[in-house]
CSV table of C-alpha atoms in Angstrom, one decimal:
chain,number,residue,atom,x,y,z
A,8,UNK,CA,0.2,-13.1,9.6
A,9,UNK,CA,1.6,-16.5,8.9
A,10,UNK,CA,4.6,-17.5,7.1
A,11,UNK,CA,4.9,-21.2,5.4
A,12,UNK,CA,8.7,-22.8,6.6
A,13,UNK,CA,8.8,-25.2,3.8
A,14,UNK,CA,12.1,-26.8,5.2
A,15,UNK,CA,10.2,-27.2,8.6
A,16,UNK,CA,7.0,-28.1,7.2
A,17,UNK,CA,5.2,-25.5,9.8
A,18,UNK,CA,4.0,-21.8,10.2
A,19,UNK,CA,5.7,-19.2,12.0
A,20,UNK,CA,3.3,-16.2,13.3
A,21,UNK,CA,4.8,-13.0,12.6
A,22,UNK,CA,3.0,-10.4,14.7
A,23,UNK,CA,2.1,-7.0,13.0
A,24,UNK,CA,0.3,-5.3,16.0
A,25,UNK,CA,0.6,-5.3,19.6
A,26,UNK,CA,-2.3,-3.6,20.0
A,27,UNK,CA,-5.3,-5.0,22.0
A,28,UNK,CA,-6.9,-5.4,18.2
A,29,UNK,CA,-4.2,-7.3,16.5
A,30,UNK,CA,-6.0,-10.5,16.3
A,31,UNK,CA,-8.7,-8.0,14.1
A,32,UNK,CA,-6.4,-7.0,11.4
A,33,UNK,CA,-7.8,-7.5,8.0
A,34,UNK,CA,-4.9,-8.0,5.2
A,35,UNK,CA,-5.8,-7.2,2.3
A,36,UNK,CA,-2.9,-7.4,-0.5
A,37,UNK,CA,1.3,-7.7,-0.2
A,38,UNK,CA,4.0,-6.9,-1.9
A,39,UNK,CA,7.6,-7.1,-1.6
A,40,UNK,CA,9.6,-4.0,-1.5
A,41,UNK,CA,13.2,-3.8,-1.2
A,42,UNK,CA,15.9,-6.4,0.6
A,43,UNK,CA,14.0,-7.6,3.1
A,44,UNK,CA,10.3,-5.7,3.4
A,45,UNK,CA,6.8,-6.8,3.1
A,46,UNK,CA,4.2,-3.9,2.3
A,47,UNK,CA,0.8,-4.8,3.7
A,48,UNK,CA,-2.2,-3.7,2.9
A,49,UNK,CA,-5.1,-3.5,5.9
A,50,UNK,CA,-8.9,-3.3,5.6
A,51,UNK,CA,-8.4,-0.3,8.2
A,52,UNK,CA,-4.8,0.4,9.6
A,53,UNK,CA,-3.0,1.9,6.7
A,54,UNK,CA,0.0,0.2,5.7
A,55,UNK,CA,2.2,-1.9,7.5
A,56,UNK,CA,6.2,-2.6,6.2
A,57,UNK,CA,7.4,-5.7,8.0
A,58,UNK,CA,11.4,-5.8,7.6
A,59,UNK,CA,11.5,-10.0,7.4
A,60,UNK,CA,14.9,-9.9,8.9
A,61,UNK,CA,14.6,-7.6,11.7
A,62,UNK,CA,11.0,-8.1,12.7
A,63,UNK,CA,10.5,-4.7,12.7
A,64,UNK,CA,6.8,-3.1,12.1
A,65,UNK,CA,6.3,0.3,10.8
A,66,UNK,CA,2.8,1.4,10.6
A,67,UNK,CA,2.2,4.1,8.4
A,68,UNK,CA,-2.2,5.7,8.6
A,69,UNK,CA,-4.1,8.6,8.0
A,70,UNK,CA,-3.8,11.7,10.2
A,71,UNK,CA,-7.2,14.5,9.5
A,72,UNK,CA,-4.4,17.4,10.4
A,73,UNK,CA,-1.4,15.7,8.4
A,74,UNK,CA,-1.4,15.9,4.5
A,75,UNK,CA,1.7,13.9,4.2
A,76,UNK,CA,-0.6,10.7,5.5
A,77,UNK,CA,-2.6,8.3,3.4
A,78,UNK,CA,-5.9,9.8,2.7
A,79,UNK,CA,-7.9,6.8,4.0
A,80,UNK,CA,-6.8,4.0,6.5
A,81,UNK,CA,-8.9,1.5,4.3
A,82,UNK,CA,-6.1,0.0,1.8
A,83,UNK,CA,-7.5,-2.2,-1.2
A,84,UNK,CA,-3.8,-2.7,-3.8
A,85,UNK,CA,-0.6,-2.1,-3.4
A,86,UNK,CA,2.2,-2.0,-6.4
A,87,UNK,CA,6.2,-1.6,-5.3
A,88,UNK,CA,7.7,0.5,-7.8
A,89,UNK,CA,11.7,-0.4,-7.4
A,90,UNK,CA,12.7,2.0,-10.8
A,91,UNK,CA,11.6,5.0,-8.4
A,92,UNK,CA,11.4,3.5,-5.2
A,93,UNK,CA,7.8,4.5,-4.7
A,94,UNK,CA,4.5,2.8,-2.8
A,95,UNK,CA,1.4,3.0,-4.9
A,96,UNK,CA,-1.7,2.4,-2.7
A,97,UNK,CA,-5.2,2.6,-4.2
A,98,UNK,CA,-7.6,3.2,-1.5
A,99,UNK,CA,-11.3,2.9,-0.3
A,100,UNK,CA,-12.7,6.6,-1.3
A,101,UNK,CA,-9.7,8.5,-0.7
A,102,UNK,CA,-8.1,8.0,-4.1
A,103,UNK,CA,-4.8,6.9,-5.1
A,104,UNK,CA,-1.2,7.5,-2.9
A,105,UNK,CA,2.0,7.3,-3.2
A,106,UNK,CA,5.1,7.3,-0.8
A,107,UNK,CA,8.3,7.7,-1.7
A,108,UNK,CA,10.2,5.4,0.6
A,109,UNK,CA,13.9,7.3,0.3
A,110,UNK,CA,11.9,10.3,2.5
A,111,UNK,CA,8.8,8.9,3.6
A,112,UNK,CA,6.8,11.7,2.2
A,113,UNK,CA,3.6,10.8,0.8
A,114,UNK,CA,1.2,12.3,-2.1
A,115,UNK,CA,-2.4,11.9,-2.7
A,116,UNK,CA,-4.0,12.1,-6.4
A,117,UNK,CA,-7.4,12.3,-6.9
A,118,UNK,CA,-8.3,12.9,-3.2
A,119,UNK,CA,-11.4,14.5,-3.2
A,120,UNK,CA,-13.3,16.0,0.4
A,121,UNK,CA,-16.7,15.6,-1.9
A,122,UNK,CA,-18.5,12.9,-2.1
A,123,UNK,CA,-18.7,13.3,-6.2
A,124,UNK,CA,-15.2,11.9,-8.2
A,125,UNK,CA,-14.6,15.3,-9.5
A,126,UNK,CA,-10.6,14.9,-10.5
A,127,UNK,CA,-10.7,10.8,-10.8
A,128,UNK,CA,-11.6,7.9,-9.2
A,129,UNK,CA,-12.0,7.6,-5.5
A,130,UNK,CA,-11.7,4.1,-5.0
A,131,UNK,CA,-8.9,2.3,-6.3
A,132,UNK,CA,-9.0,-1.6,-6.0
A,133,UNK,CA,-6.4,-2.3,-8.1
A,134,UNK,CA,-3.3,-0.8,-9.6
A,135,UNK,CA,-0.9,-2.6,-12.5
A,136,UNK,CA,2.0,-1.1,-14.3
A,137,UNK,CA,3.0,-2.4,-18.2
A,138,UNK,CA,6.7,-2.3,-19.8
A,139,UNK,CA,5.8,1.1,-21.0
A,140,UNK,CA,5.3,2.4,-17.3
A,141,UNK,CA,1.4,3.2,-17.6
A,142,UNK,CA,-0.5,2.9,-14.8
A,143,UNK,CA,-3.8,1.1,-15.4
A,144,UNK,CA,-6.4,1.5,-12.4
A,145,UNK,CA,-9.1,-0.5,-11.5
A,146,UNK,CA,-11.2,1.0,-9.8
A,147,UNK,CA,-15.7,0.5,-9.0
A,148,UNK,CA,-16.3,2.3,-12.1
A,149,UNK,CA,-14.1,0.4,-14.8
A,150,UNK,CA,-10.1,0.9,-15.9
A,151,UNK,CA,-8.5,4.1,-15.6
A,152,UNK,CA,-5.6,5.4,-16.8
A,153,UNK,CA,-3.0,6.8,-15.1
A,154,UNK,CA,0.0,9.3,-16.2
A,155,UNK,CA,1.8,10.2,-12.7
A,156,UNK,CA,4.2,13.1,-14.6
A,157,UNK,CA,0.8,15.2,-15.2
């Protein structure tokens, strides 16, 4: 990732990996969170939170034997919700997740192990919030609505 100095007139490369792969990673969306943190969305490492101040990485990617993982390492949106300090991520065919960032403890809606969208969409590429606090989804088979309190 590259960062625009507009004082400098250059770009600074912030590293996100030190893996033998880095070079590979695919972003797809960002957000800021709180003071300080960039939430990145990969094509297929998870979530990354870059603290801009301390450099600091934290990857965060789906374990088969953990629940409290993302359901799918393929991240299409991202929305920072600062009222309840939560991380919404729609995902490639594992549905929609969201981490609550006070405890790190993740939850999955709509998560299905078939391949048929039994409880909601699977694929999320796109999540919004309006002044009313809806959740409107976009996802491969139109807008959905979501009510995260049900």
């Amino acid at each position: 990732m590259n960062k625009f100095n507009a004082l400098q007139n250059n770009f600074q490369r912030i590293p996100l990996d030190n893996s033998d792969n880095a070079s590979s990673l695919y972003l797809r969306d960002l957000v800021e969170g709180n003071e300080d943190e960039l939430w990145i969305a990969t094509r297929d490492n998870g979530v990354i939170k870059l603290n801009e101040r301390s450099q600091q990485v934290t990857s965060y990617k789906n374990s088969a034997t953990n629940n409290n993982t993302l359901s799918s390492n393929v991240i299409q949106s991202l929305l920072f919700d600062e009222n309840n300090q939560k991380l919404w991520i729609g995902t490639w065919g594992g549905g929609l997740n969201s981490l609550d960032i006070t405890n790190n403890k993740f939850k999955r809606f709509y998560q299905d192990s078939g391949a048929q969208q039994k409880n909601g969409p699977q694929t999320i590429v796109s999540i919004m919030k309006n002044q009313q606090s809806t959740f409107w989804l976009g996802t491969l088979n139109g807008v959905a609505y979501f009510d995260f309190s049900t």
